[in-house]
């Protein structure tokens, strides 16, 4: 078996601060960010994973982009008005969960899509791995908030069964996972990922193969946004210059704002940038 355990308290707090989120929104985005990191942990360096969840419950959509090096970015869109919710389902209610794996030396990405069957991201990611990637797995996600709304702890784990595991070994791991008090309580008690693995592999010897730092990091920049604006064409840029005297661009993934003044737009129109 192979397992990944992460502590992402600072990372999720950074996402909360950047997107100015509170309450259920940061719980949902934090879980999605950690879910993306868990999926990316099985990738090779240079590969990426994109996780998208669409629901008809409290949240419309979350999109996360993660790399195996431990870098991740993402955003969430909530609904202004929510109708009657099915109390048997989680906050996502019904919808679709999609995973795009961008692999090295492959022209086409791998895309897997499954229905959201429980509305709880951890359970639906577990379902996705078993159905779309044919890997029996168990995933746990938890984000805890302080009274003021800041993130007090955030952690997650993923256990996957590899070929050759005996039924007795699988049963023992399943019992240990089910007997955890609750992942949220365990993460709040101890944010050490190694100890969480110890709770899962209580009666089994395990070896730490890798230890990576995590960070909320976006690849946006004023230069990249400027190149994107150039694709609009001279006529559109001229219209922006005449009407707005500039342009303001917001990055959905990290919340950064980029300002382009009239001189910036003139340079683009004249081909000086």
Coordinates of N, CA and C in Angstrom, one line a residue, residues 60-200:
X60 N -21.4 26.3 -6.6 CA -21.5 26.1 -8.0 C -20.4 25.2 -8.5
X61 N -19.1 25.7 -8.2 CA -18.0 25.1 -8.8 C -16.7 25.5 -8.0
X62 N -15.8 24.5 -8.0 CA -14.4 24.8 -7.6 C -13.5 24.3 -8.6
X63 N -12.4 25.0 -8.9 CA -11.4 24.5 -9.8 C -10.0 24.6 -9.1
X64 N -9.3 23.6 -9.2 CA -7.9 23.5 -8.5 C -6.9 23.0 -9.5
X65 N -5.8 23.6 -9.5 CA -4.6 23.2 -10.3 C -3.5 22.9 -9.4
X66 N -3.0 21.7 -9.4 CA -1.9 21.2 -8.5 C -0.8 20.5 -9.2
X67 N 0.4 20.6 -8.6 CA 1.6 20.0 -9.1 C 2.2 19.1 -8.1
X68 N 2.9 18.0 -8.5 CA 3.5 17.1 -7.5 C 4.6 17.7 -6.6
X69 N 5.1 18.9 -7.0 CA 6.1 19.6 -6.2 C 5.5 20.2 -4.9
X70 N 4.1 20.2 -4.8 CA 3.4 20.7 -3.7 C 2.9 22.1 -3.9
X71 N 2.8 22.6 -5.1 CA 2.3 23.9 -5.4 C 0.8 23.7 -5.9
X72 N 0.0 24.6 -5.4 CA -1.5 24.5 -5.8 C -2.1 25.9 -5.8
X73 N -3.1 26.0 -6.6 CA -3.9 27.2 -6.7 C -5.4 26.8 -7.0
X74 N -6.3 27.7 -6.7 CA -7.7 27.3 -6.9 C -8.7 28.4 -6.5
X75 N -9.9 28.3 -6.9 CA -11.0 29.2 -6.5 C -12.3 28.4 -6.3
X76 N -13.2 29.1 -5.7 CA -14.6 28.5 -5.6 C -15.6 29.5 -5.9
X77 N -16.8 29.1 -6.4 CA -17.9 29.9 -6.7 C -19.1 29.4 -6.0
X78 N -19.7 30.3 -5.1 CA -20.9 29.9 -4.3 C -22.1 30.4 -5.0
X79 N -23.3 29.9 -4.5 CA -24.6 30.3 -5.0 C -25.1 31.4 -4.1
X80 N -25.7 32.4 -4.7 CA -26.4 33.5 -4.0 C -27.6 33.0 -3.3
X81 N -28.4 32.2 -4.0 CA -29.6 31.6 -3.5 C -29.6 30.1 -3.6
X82 N -29.9 29.5 -2.5 CA -29.9 28.0 -2.4 C -31.3 27.5 -2.1
X83 N -31.8 26.6 -2.9 CA -33.2 26.0 -2.6 C -33.1 25.0 -1.5
X84 N -34.1 24.1 -1.4 CA -34.1 23.1 -0.4 C -33.0 22.1 -0.7
X85 N -32.2 21.8 0.3 CA -31.1 20.8 0.2 C -31.6 19.4 0.7
X86 N -31.0 18.4 0.0 CA -31.2 17.0 0.4 C -30.3 16.8 1.6
X87 N -30.9 16.6 2.8 CA -30.1 16.5 4.0 C -29.3 15.2 4.0
X88 N -29.6 14.3 3.1 CA -28.8 13.0 3.0 C -27.4 13.2 2.3
X89 N -27.3 14.4 1.6 CA -26.2 14.7 0.8 C -25.4 15.8 1.4
X90 N -24.1 15.9 1.0 CA -23.2 17.0 1.5 C -23.4 18.3 0.8
X91 N -22.6 19.3 1.0 CA -22.8 20.6 0.5 C -22.8 20.8 -1.0
X92 N -22.1 19.8 -1.7 CA -22.1 19.9 -3.2 C -23.4 19.3 -3.7
X93 N -24.1 18.5 -3.0 CA -25.4 17.9 -3.4 C -25.1 17.0 -4.6
X94 N -25.7 17.3 -5.8 CA -25.5 16.5 -7.0 C -24.7 17.3 -8.0
X95 N -23.9 16.6 -8.9 CA -23.1 17.3 -9.9 C -22.1 16.4 -10.6
X96 N -21.0 17.0 -11.0 CA -20.0 16.2 -11.7 C -18.6 16.6 -11.1
X97 N -17.8 15.5 -11.0 CA -16.4 15.7 -10.5 C -15.5 15.3 -11.7
X98 N -14.6 16.2 -12.1 CA -13.7 15.9 -13.2 C -12.2 16.0 -12.8
X99 N -11.4 15.2 -13.3 CA -9.9 15.3 -13.1 C -9.2 15.2 -14.4
X100 N -8.4 16.2 -14.6 CA -7.5 16.2 -15.9 C -6.1 16.0 -15.4
X101 N -5.5 15.0 -16.0 CA -4.0 14.7 -15.7 C -3.2 15.1 -16.9
X102 N -2.4 16.1 -16.8 CA -1.5 16.5 -17.9 C -0.2 15.7 -17.7
X103 N 0.1 14.7 -18.5 CA 1.3 13.9 -18.4 C 2.4 14.2 -19.4
X104 N 3.6 13.9 -19.0 CA 4.7 14.2 -19.8 C 4.7 13.3 -21.0
X105 N 5.2 13.8 -22.2 CA 5.3 13.1 -23.4 C 4.0 12.5 -23.9
X106 N 2.9 13.0 -23.5 CA 1.6 12.6 -24.0 C 0.9 13.8 -24.6
X107 N 0.4 13.7 -25.9 CA -0.2 14.8 -26.5 C -1.6 15.1 -25.9
X108 N -2.3 14.1 -25.6 CA -3.7 14.3 -25.0 C -3.7 14.0 -23.5
X109 N -4.3 14.9 -22.7 CA -4.4 14.7 -21.3 C -5.4 13.5 -21.0
X110 N -5.2 12.9 -19.8 CA -6.2 12.0 -19.3 C -7.3 12.7 -18.6
X111 N -8.5 12.5 -19.0 CA -9.7 13.1 -18.4 C -10.6 12.1 -17.8
X112 N -10.9 12.2 -16.5 CA -11.9 11.3 -15.9 C -13.0 12.1 -15.3
X113 N -14.2 11.6 -15.5 CA -15.4 12.3 -14.9 C -16.4 11.3 -14.3
X114 N -16.8 11.6 -13.1 CA -17.8 10.8 -12.4 C -18.9 11.7 -11.8
X115 N -20.1 11.2 -11.6 CA -21.1 12.0 -10.9 C -20.7 12.2 -9.4
X116 N -21.1 13.3 -8.9 CA -21.0 13.6 -7.5 C -22.2 12.8 -6.8
X117 N -21.8 11.8 -6.0 CA -22.8 10.9 -5.5 C -23.2 11.1 -4.1
X118 N -22.3 11.7 -3.3 CA -22.6 12.0 -1.9 C -22.6 13.4 -1.5
X119 N -22.0 14.3 -2.3 CA -22.0 15.7 -2.0 C -20.8 16.0 -1.0
X120 N -20.1 15.0 -0.6 CA -18.9 15.2 0.3 C -17.7 14.9 -0.5
X121 N -16.8 15.9 -0.6 CA -15.7 15.8 -1.6 C -14.8 14.6 -1.3
X122 N -14.5 14.3 0.0 CA -13.6 13.2 0.3 C -14.2 11.8 -0.2
X123 N -15.5 11.6 0.0 CA -16.1 10.4 -0.4 C -16.2 10.3 -1.9
X124 N -16.5 11.5 -2.6 CA -16.6 11.5 -4.0 C -15.3 11.3 -4.7
X125 N -14.2 11.8 -4.1 CA -12.9 11.6 -4.7 C -12.5 10.1 -4.5
X126 N -12.9 9.5 -3.4 CA -12.6 8.1 -3.2 C -13.4 7.3 -4.3
X127 N -14.6 7.7 -4.6 CA -15.4 7.0 -5.6 C -14.8 7.2 -7.0
X128 N -14.3 8.4 -7.2 CA -13.7 8.7 -8.5 C -12.5 7.8 -8.7
X129 N -11.6 7.6 -7.8 CA -10.4 6.8 -7.9 C -10.7 5.4 -8.2
X130 N -11.8 4.9 -7.5 CA -12.2 3.5 -7.7 C -12.9 3.2 -9.0
X131 N -13.6 4.2 -9.5 CA -14.4 4.1 -10.8 C -13.6 4.5 -12.0
X132 N -13.0 5.6 -12.0 CA -12.3 6.1 -13.2 C -10.9 5.7 -13.3
X133 N -10.1 5.6 -12.2 CA -8.7 5.1 -12.3 C -8.5 3.7 -11.8
X134 N -9.6 3.1 -11.4 CA -9.6 1.7 -11.0 C -8.5 1.4 -9.9
X135 N -8.5 2.3 -8.9 CA -7.6 2.2 -7.8 C -8.4 2.2 -6.5
X136 N -8.5 1.1 -5.7 CA -9.2 1.1 -4.4 C -8.5 2.1 -3.5
X137 N -9.2 3.0 -2.9 CA -8.5 4.1 -2.2 C -9.4 4.5 -1.0
X138 N -8.8 5.3 -0.1 CA -9.5 5.9 1.0 C -9.0 7.3 1.1
X139 N -9.8 8.3 1.1 CA -9.4 9.7 1.3 C -10.1 10.4 2.4
X140 N -9.4 11.2 3.2 CA -9.9 12.0 4.3 C -9.5 13.4 4.1
X141 N -10.4 14.4 4.3 CA -10.1 15.8 4.2 C -10.7 16.6 5.4
X142 N -10.0 17.5 5.9 CA -10.6 18.3 7.0 C -10.0 19.7 7.1
X143 N -10.9 20.7 7.3 CA -10.5 22.0 7.6 C -11.2 22.5 8.8
X144 N -10.4 23.0 9.8 CA -11.0 23.5 11.0 C -10.8 25.0 11.1
X145 N -11.8 25.8 11.6 CA -11.7 27.2 11.6 C -11.8 27.7 13.1
X146 N -11.1 28.8 13.4 CA -11.2 29.5 14.7 C -12.5 30.3 14.7
X147 N -12.8 30.8 15.9 CA -14.0 31.6 16.0 C -14.0 32.9 15.2
X148 N -12.8 33.4 15.0 CA -12.6 34.6 14.1 C -12.7 34.3 12.6
X149 N -12.7 33.1 12.3 CA -12.8 32.7 10.8 C -11.5 32.3 10.2
X150 N -10.3 32.5 10.9 CA -9.1 32.0 10.4 C -9.0 30.5 10.5
X151 N -8.1 29.9 9.7 CA -7.9 28.5 9.6 C -7.0 28.1 10.8
X152 N -7.5 27.2 11.6 CA -6.8 26.7 12.7 C -6.0 25.5 12.4
X153 N -6.5 24.6 11.5 CA -5.8 23.4 11.1 C -6.5 22.9 9.8
X154 N -5.7 22.3 9.0 CA -6.1 21.7 7.7 C -5.2 20.5 7.4
X155 N -5.8 19.3 7.1 CA -5.0 18.2 6.8 C -5.8 17.2 6.1
X156 N -5.1 16.2 5.5 CA -5.7 15.2 4.6 C -4.9 14.0 4.5
X157 N -5.5 12.9 4.1 CA -4.7 11.7 3.8 C -5.3 10.9 2.6
X158 N -4.5 10.1 2.0 CA -5.0 9.2 0.9 C -4.2 7.9 1.1
X159 N -5.0 6.8 1.1 CA -4.4 5.5 1.1 C -4.8 4.8 -0.1
X160 N -3.9 4.1 -0.8 CA -4.2 3.4 -2.0 C -3.7 2.0 -2.0
X161 N -4.5 1.1 -2.5 CA -4.1 -0.3 -2.5 C -3.3 -0.6 -3.7
X162 N -2.1 -1.2 -3.5 CA -1.2 -1.6 -4.7 C -1.4 -3.0 -4.9
X163 N -1.1 -3.5 -6.2 CA -1.2 -4.9 -6.5 C -0.3 -5.7 -5.5
X164 N -0.8 -6.8 -5.1 CA 0.0 -7.7 -4.2 C -0.4 -7.6 -2.7
X165 N -1.2 -6.6 -2.3 CA -1.7 -6.4 -1.0 C -2.6 -7.5 -0.6
X166 N -2.4 -8.1 0.6 CA -3.3 -9.2 1.0 C -4.6 -8.7 1.5
X167 N -5.6 -9.5 1.5 CA -6.9 -9.1 2.1 C -6.8 -8.8 3.5
X168 N -6.0 -9.5 4.3 CA -5.8 -9.2 5.7 C -5.2 -7.8 5.9
X169 N -4.2 -7.4 5.1 CA -3.6 -6.1 5.2 C -4.6 -5.0 4.9
X170 N -5.4 -5.3 3.9 CA -6.4 -4.3 3.5 C -7.4 -4.1 4.6
X171 N -7.9 -5.2 5.2 CA -8.9 -5.1 6.2 C -8.3 -4.4 7.5
X172 N -7.0 -4.6 7.8 CA -6.4 -4.0 9.0 C -6.4 -2.5 8.8
X173 N -6.0 -2.0 7.6 CA -5.9 -0.6 7.3 C -7.3 0.0 7.3
X174 N -8.3 -0.7 6.7 CA -9.6 -0.2 6.8 C -10.2 0.0 8.2
X175 N -9.9 -0.9 9.1 CA -10.3 -0.8 10.5 C -9.6 0.4 11.1
X176 N -8.4 0.6 10.9 CA -7.7 1.7 11.5 C -8.2 3.1 11.0
X177 N -8.6 3.2 9.7 CA -9.2 4.4 9.2 C -10.5 4.6 9.8
X178 N -11.4 3.6 9.9 CA -12.7 3.7 10.5 C -12.6 4.0 12.0
X179 N -11.6 3.6 12.6 CA -11.5 3.8 14.1 C -10.8 5.2 14.5
X180 N -10.3 5.9 13.5 CA -9.9 7.3 13.8 C -11.1 8.0 14.4
X181 N -10.8 8.8 15.5 CA -11.9 9.6 16.1 C -12.7 10.3 15.1
X182 N -12.0 11.1 14.3 CA -12.5 11.8 13.1 C -11.3 12.5 12.6
X183 N -11.2 12.7 11.3 CA -10.0 13.3 10.8 C -9.9 14.7 11.3
X184 N -11.0 15.4 11.3 CA -11.0 16.8 11.8 C -10.4 16.9 13.2
X185 N -10.9 16.0 14.1 CA -10.3 16.1 15.5 C -8.9 15.7 15.5
X186 N -8.5 14.7 14.7 CA -7.1 14.3 14.7 C -6.2 15.4 14.2
X187 N -6.6 16.1 13.1 CA -5.8 17.2 12.6 C -5.7 18.3 13.6
X188 N -6.8 18.6 14.3 CA -6.8 19.7 15.3 C -5.8 19.3 16.4
X189 N -5.8 18.0 16.8 CA -5.0 17.6 17.9 C -3.5 17.6 17.6
X190 N -3.2 17.2 16.4 CA -1.8 17.0 16.0 C -1.6 17.2 14.5
X191 N -0.9 18.3 14.1 CA -0.8 18.6 12.6 C 0.4 17.9 12.0
X192 N 1.0 16.9 12.7 CA 2.1 16.2 12.1 C 1.6 15.1 11.2
X193 N 2.0 15.2 9.9 CA 1.5 14.2 8.9 C 2.0 12.8 9.2
X194 N 3.2 12.7 9.7 CA 3.8 11.4 10.0 C 3.0 10.7 11.1
X195 N 2.5 11.5 12.1 CA 1.7 10.9 13.2 C 0.4 10.4 12.6
X196 N -0.2 11.1 11.7 CA -1.5 10.7 11.1 C -1.3 9.4 10.3
X197 N -0.2 9.3 9.6 CA 0.1 8.0 9.0 C 0.3 6.9 10.0
X198 N 0.9 7.2 11.1 CA 1.0 6.2 12.2 C -0.3 5.7 12.7
X199 N -1.3 6.6 12.7 CA -2.6 6.2 13.2 C -3.3 5.3 12.2
X200 N -2.9 5.5 10.9 CA -3.5 4.7 9.8 C -2.8 3.3 9.8

